[in-house]
CSV table of C-alpha atoms in Angstrom, one decimal:
chain,number,residue,atom,x,y,z
X,6,MET,CA,-19.4,-14.3,18.8
X,7,GLY,CA,-18.3,-11.5,16.5
X,8,ARG,CA,-14.8,-10.9,15.5
X,9,PHE,CA,-12.9,-8.0,17.1
X,10,ASP,CA,-10.8,-5.8,14.9
X,11,LEU,CA,-7.2,-5.9,16.0
X,12,GLU,CA,-5.4,-2.6,16.2
X,13,TYR,CA,-1.8,-1.5,16.4
X,14,PRO,CA,-1.2,0.0,19.9
X,15,LYS,CA,-1.0,3.8,19.9
X,16,GLU,CA,2.5,4.7,20.7
X,17,ALA,CA,4.6,7.9,20.3
X,18,ILE,CA,6.0,6.7,17.0
X,19,ASN,CA,2.7,5.9,15.3
X,20,THR,CA,0.0,8.1,16.8
X,21,VAL,CA,-1.6,10.5,14.3
X,22,LYS,CA,-1.2,14.0,15.8
X,23,ARG,CA,-2.8,16.5,13.4
X,24,GLU,CA,-6.4,15.8,12.3
X,25,ASN,CA,-6.2,12.8,14.6
X,26,ASP,CA,-9.9,12.0,13.9
X,27,ARG,CA,-8.6,10.7,10.5
X,28,GLY,CA,-6.2,8.3,12.2
X,29,VAL,CA,-6.9,4.6,11.9
X,30,TYR,CA,-5.1,1.8,13.7
X,31,ALA,CA,-7.0,-1.3,12.6
X,32,LEU,CA,-4.8,-4.0,11.1
X,33,LYS,CA,-7.4,-4.8,8.5
X,34,THR,CA,-7.5,-1.2,7.1
X,35,ILE,CA,-3.7,-0.7,7.3
X,36,HIS,CA,-2.9,-4.0,5.6
X,37,HIS,CA,-5.5,-3.4,2.9
X,38,ILE,CA,-3.9,-0.1,2.0
X,39,ILE,CA,-0.5,-1.8,1.8
X,40,ASN,CA,-1.8,-4.7,-0.3
X,41,THR,CA,-3.6,-2.6,-2.8
X,42,CYS,CA,-0.7,-0.1,-3.4
X,43,GLN,CA,1.3,-1.1,-6.5
X,44,ILE,CA,4.5,0.7,-5.2
X,45,LEU,CA,5.7,0.8,-1.5
X,46,HIS,CA,8.3,3.3,-0.4
X,47,VAL,CA,10.8,1.7,2.0
X,48,SER,CA,13.0,4.0,4.1
X,49,PHE,CA,16.1,3.0,6.0
X,50,ASN,CA,19.5,4.3,7.2
X,51,THR,CA,22.9,3.2,5.9
X,52,PRO,CA,26.2,3.3,7.8
X,53,THR,CA,27.9,5.1,5.0
X,54,GLN,CA,25.5,7.9,4.0
X,55,SER,CA,24.4,11.1,5.8
X,56,PHE,CA,20.8,10.9,4.5
X,57,PRO,CA,18.1,8.3,4.9
X,58,VAL,CA,17.5,6.1,1.8
X,59,ILE,CA,14.0,5.7,0.2
X,60,LEU,CA,13.4,3.0,-2.3
X,61,PRO,CA,10.3,2.1,-4.3
X,62,MET,CA,9.6,-1.6,-3.9
X,63,ILE,CA,7.0,-4.3,-4.5
X,64,GLY,CA,5.6,-6.0,-1.4
X,65,GLN,CA,2.7,-7.8,0.2
X,66,MET,CA,1.4,-8.6,3.7
X,67,GLY,CA,1.2,-12.3,4.5
X,68,SER,CA,2.1,-15.1,7.0
X,69,PHE,CA,4.2,-18.0,6.0
X,70,ASP,CA,3.4,-19.8,9.3
X,71,ARG,CA,-0.3,-19.2,8.8
X,72,PRO,CA,-1.0,-18.9,5.0
X,73,SER,CA,-4.8,-18.7,5.6
X,74,ALA,CA,-4.5,-15.8,8.0
X,75,ASP,CA,-7.0,-13.0,7.5
X,76,ILE,CA,-5.9,-9.6,6.4
X,77,GLY,CA,-6.9,-8.3,9.8
X,78,ASP,CA,-4.5,-10.7,11.6
X,79,PRO,CA,-0.9,-9.9,12.6
X,80,LEU,CA,1.1,-10.3,9.4
X,81,ASP,CA,4.6,-9.8,8.0
X,82,LEU,CA,5.5,-7.7,5.0
X,83,TYR,CA,7.5,-9.4,2.3
X,84,LEU,CA,9.5,-7.3,-0.1
X,85,HIS,CA,11.0,-8.3,-3.4
X,86,GLY,CA,14.3,-7.1,-4.9
X,87,TYR,CA,17.6,-8.0,-6.6
X,88,VAL,CA,19.7,-10.3,-4.4
X,89,SER,CA,22.8,-8.1,-4.4
X,90,SER,CA,21.0,-4.7,-4.0
X,91,ARG,CA,22.0,-2.5,-1.1
X,92,VAL,CA,18.8,-3.1,0.9
X,93,MET,CA,19.2,-6.8,0.6
X,94,ASN,CA,22.8,-6.7,1.7
X,95,LEU,CA,21.9,-4.5,4.7
X,96,GLY,CA,19.1,-6.8,5.6
X,97,ARG,CA,21.5,-9.7,5.5
X,98,SER,CA,24.2,-8.0,7.6
X,99,ALA,CA,22.0,-6.1,10.1
X,100,SER,CA,23.8,-5.6,13.4
X,101,ASP,CA,20.5,-5.5,15.3
X,102,GLU,CA,19.4,-9.0,16.1
X,103,LYS,CA,15.8,-8.0,15.3
X,104,GLY,CA,16.9,-6.9,11.8
X,105,MET,CA,17.3,-3.6,9.9
X,106,PRO,CA,14.9,-0.9,11.1
X,107,VAL,CA,12.7,0.3,8.2
X,108,CYS,CA,9.7,2.4,7.6
X,109,VAL,CA,7.3,1.6,4.8
X,110,ALA,CA,4.8,4.0,3.3
X,111,ALA,CA,1.8,3.5,1.0
X,112,SER,CA,-0.6,6.1,-0.3
X,113,HIS,CA,-3.7,6.3,-2.6
X,114,VAL,CA,-5.1,9.6,-3.8
X,115,ASP,CA,-8.9,9.3,-4.3
X,116,GLY,CA,-9.9,12.8,-5.1
X,117,LEU,CA,-9.1,16.5,-5.4
X,118,VAL,CA,-11.2,18.5,-2.9
X,119,LEU,CA,-11.8,22.0,-4.2
X,120,ALA,CA,-13.1,24.6,-1.7
X,121,LEU,CA,-14.1,28.3,-1.9
X,122,SER,CA,-10.7,29.2,-0.5
X,123,SER,CA,-7.4,27.8,-1.9
X,124,PHE,CA,-6.3,27.3,1.8
X,125,HIS,CA,-9.2,24.8,2.3
X,126,HIS,CA,-8.4,22.7,-0.8
X,127,SER,CA,-7.5,19.2,0.1
X,128,PHE,CA,-7.2,15.6,-1.1
X,129,ASN,CA,-9.3,12.5,-0.4
X,130,TYR,CA,-6.7,9.9,0.4
X,131,ARG,CA,-5.7,6.7,2.2
X,132,SER,CA,-2.2,6.6,3.5
X,133,THR,CA,-0.3,4.3,5.9
X,134,VAL,CA,3.1,3.9,7.5
X,135,LEU,CA,4.5,0.7,9.0
X,136,PHE,CA,7.5,0.5,11.3
X,137,GLY,CA,9.4,-2.8,11.5
X,138,HIS,CA,12.6,-4.7,11.2
X,139,ALA,CA,13.7,-6.4,8.0
X,140,VAL,CA,15.6,-9.6,7.6
X,141,LEU,CA,16.7,-11.5,4.6
X,142,VAL,CA,14.6,-14.7,4.1
X,143,GLU,CA,17.0,-17.7,3.7
X,144,ASP,CA,14.6,-20.6,4.0
X,145,GLU,CA,13.8,-21.8,0.5
X,146,GLU,CA,10.2,-22.8,1.2
X,147,GLU,CA,9.5,-19.4,2.7
X,148,ARG,CA,11.2,-17.7,-0.2
X,149,MET,CA,8.9,-19.6,-2.6
X,150,TYR,CA,5.9,-18.7,-0.5
X,151,ALA,CA,6.8,-15.0,-0.7
X,152,MET,CA,7.5,-15.0,-4.4
X,153,GLU,CA,4.1,-16.5,-5.2
X,154,LEU,CA,2.4,-14.1,-2.7
X,155,ILE,CA,4.0,-11.1,-4.3
X,156,THR,CA,3.4,-12.3,-7.9
X,157,ASN,CA,-0.2,-12.9,-7.1
X,158,SER,CA,-0.4,-9.4,-5.6
X,159,VAL,CA,0.4,-8.0,-9.1
X,160,VAL,CA,-2.4,-9.9,-10.8
X,161,PRO,CA,-4.4,-12.5,-8.7
X,162,ASP,CA,-3.6,-16.1,-9.6
X,163,ARG,CA,-0.8,-15.0,-11.9
X,164,TRP,CA,1.8,-17.3,-10.4
X,165,ARG,CA,0.3,-20.6,-11.7
X,166,HIS,CA,-0.4,-19.0,-15.1
X,167,THR,CA,3.3,-18.3,-15.7
X,168,ARG,CA,6.2,-20.6,-16.8
X,169,LEU,CA,7.0,-22.8,-13.8
X,170,PRO,CA,9.1,-23.8,-12.0
X,171,PRO,CA,11.4,-20.8,-11.7
X,172,THR,CA,14.9,-21.5,-13.0
X,173,LYS,CA,17.9,-21.7,-10.7
X,174,ALA,CA,19.3,-18.5,-12.1
X,175,GLU,CA,16.0,-16.7,-11.4
X,176,LEU,CA,15.9,-17.9,-7.8
X,177,GLN,CA,19.6,-17.0,-7.2
X,178,SER,CA,19.1,-13.5,-8.5
X,179,THR,CA,16.0,-12.7,-6.4
X,180,GLY,CA,16.1,-11.6,-2.8
X,181,ILE,CA,13.2,-11.5,-0.3
X,182,LEU,CA,13.1,-9.3,2.8
X,183,LYS,CA,10.6,-10.1,5.6
X,184,VAL,CA,9.6,-7.1,7.7
X,185,LYS,CA,8.4,-8.0,11.2
X,186,ILE,CA,5.9,-5.2,11.9
X,187,ALA,CA,6.4,-3.4,15.2
X,188,SER,CA,3.8,-0.6,14.8
X,189,GLY,CA,1.7,1.2,12.2
X,190,SER,CA,-1.1,3.6,11.6
X,191,ALA,CA,-3.2,5.0,8.7
X,192,LYS,CA,-4.7,8.3,7.9
X,193,ILE,CA,-7.8,8.6,5.7
X,194,ASN,CA,-9.7,11.5,4.4
X,195,THR,CA,-13.1,11.4,2.6
X,196,GLY,CA,-15.9,13.8,1.8
X,197,GLY,CA,-16.4,17.2,0.1
X,198,PRO,CA,-15.0,20.6,0.9
X,199,SER,CA,-15.3,22.6,4.1
X,200,ASP,CA,-15.0,26.3,4.3
X,201,ASP,CA,-14.9,29.1,6.9
X,202,LYS,CA,-18.2,30.3,8.1
X,203,ARG,CA,-17.4,33.8,6.8
X,204,ASP,CA,-17.1,32.5,3.2
X,205,MET,CA,-20.1,30.3,3.5
X,206,GLU,CA,-22.3,33.2,4.5
X,207,ASP,CA,-21.0,35.3,1.5
X,208,GLU,CA,-23.4,34.5,-1.3
X,209,SER,CA,-21.4,36.4,-3.9
X,210,ILE,CA,-18.4,34.1,-3.3
X,211,LYS,CA,-20.5,31.0,-3.6
X,212,ASP,CA,-21.9,32.4,-6.9
X,213,GLN,CA,-18.4,32.7,-8.4
X,214,VAL,CA,-16.4,29.7,-7.2
X,215,TRP,CA,-17.1,26.1,-8.1
X,216,THR,CA,-16.7,23.7,-5.1
X,217,GLY,CA,-16.7,19.9,-5.0
X,218,VAL,CA,-14.6,16.9,-5.6
X,219,LEU,CA,-12.8,15.6,-8.7
X,220,PRO,CA,-12.7,11.8,-8.0
X,221,ILE,CA,-9.4,10.1,-8.9
X,222,HIS,CA,-9.0,6.4,-9.4
X,223,ALA,CA,-6.4,4.2,-11.1
X,224,THR,CA,-7.7,2.4,-14.2
X,225,MET,CA,-6.5,-0.6,-16.1
X,226,GLY,CA,-6.5,-0.1,-19.9
X,227,GLU,CA,-7.3,-2.6,-22.6
X,228,PRO,CA,-4.5,-5.3,-22.6
X,229,VAL,CA,-1.9,-4.8,-25.2
X,230,ALA,CA,-0.4,-8.1,-26.5
X,231,GLY,CA,3.4,-8.5,-26.5
X,232,PRO,CA,5.3,-9.0,-29.7
X,233,TYR,CA,5.6,-12.8,-29.2
X,234,ASN,CA,2.3,-13.4,-27.5
X,235,ARG,CA,0.2,-16.3,-28.9
X,236,VAL,CA,-2.5,-16.5,-26.3
X,237,ASP,CA,-5.8,-14.8,-26.0
X,238,VAL,CA,-6.3,-12.6,-22.8
X,239,PRO,CA,-7.0,-15.2,-20.1
X,240,ASP,CA,-9.9,-15.0,-17.7
X,241,HIS,CA,-7.8,-14.2,-14.7
X,242,ILE,CA,-6.4,-11.1,-16.3
X,243,ALA,CA,-9.8,-9.9,-17.8
X,244,GLU,CA,-11.6,-10.5,-14.5
X,245,PHE,CA,-8.9,-8.7,-12.5
X,246,SER,CA,-8.9,-5.7,-14.8
X,247,LYS,CA,-12.7,-5.4,-14.6
X,248,ASP,CA,-12.8,-5.7,-10.8
X,249,PHE,CA,-9.9,-3.4,-10.4
X,250,ASN,CA,-11.5,-0.6,-12.4
X,251,GLU,CA,-15.0,-1.0,-10.8
X,252,ASP,CA,-13.7,-1.2,-7.3
X,253,ASN,CA,-11.4,1.9,-7.6
X,254,GLN,CA,-14.0,4.0,-9.3
X,255,GLN,CA,-16.7,3.1,-6.7
X,256,TYR,CA,-14.4,3.9,-3.8
X,257,ALA,CA,-13.4,7.3,-5.3
X,258,LEU,CA,-17.1,8.2,-5.9
X,259,ASN,CA,-18.1,7.0,-2.4
X,260,ALA,CA,-15.3,9.0,-0.9
X,261,ALA,CA,-16.4,12.1,-2.7
X,262,ARG,CA,-20.0,11.8,-1.5
X,263,ASP,CA,-19.1,10.8,2.1
X,264,PRO,CA,-20.4,13.5,4.4
X,265,LYS,CA,-17.8,15.2,6.6
X,266,LYS,CA,-17.7,14.0,10.1
């Protein structure tokens, strides 16, 4: 039997309202956007400030209890930070037994969509927001799992190609938050421009204005060796850089050519 794509239930907090045809609730899609975003923005409230706090953090979806879980399965989000940072202290002392309420956002821009009218310009993009509760990970085995998971999210297989094991000082200075996901959704736009019928029927306007998509994709440059490096660029880095560039470019081009729904 075929596998069903699990989805986050549509609720008031996560349902996409405007352009709701762009909304996606599949765990696989949402988790992939999170896992391929180099920087996640984590929002939370503090008891001492009037405004919400937003922090850029590094994180990755995973399951300590089921390390072989598929990206489309229910997963937790692990976040990495300094052990005494505000977010770690709040996660440690959260009054809610579920943990500290947080929102996590991730976005990719895949193209600039240029139309006849400036009011119809747009982006091709992939964005997602997760809602959950964050707790500080205390179990040492789970902490090590999360550190390896997050390190390998930066460059696949990087953990075992570093100096191991971590020192006591390194472990003591690093905090790991686990976010138990309560809900989430994504919003994705692809395709070329779309204009009003009135402009589309005006040949003089179409003769004057360029329309189309400028694809945007992140690119890894040639590796630059550090001042004390003594090692040739290893295969795991070269292969990752090549795959990263090819995958991002191909997605951006496919998104630009995708016909509007």
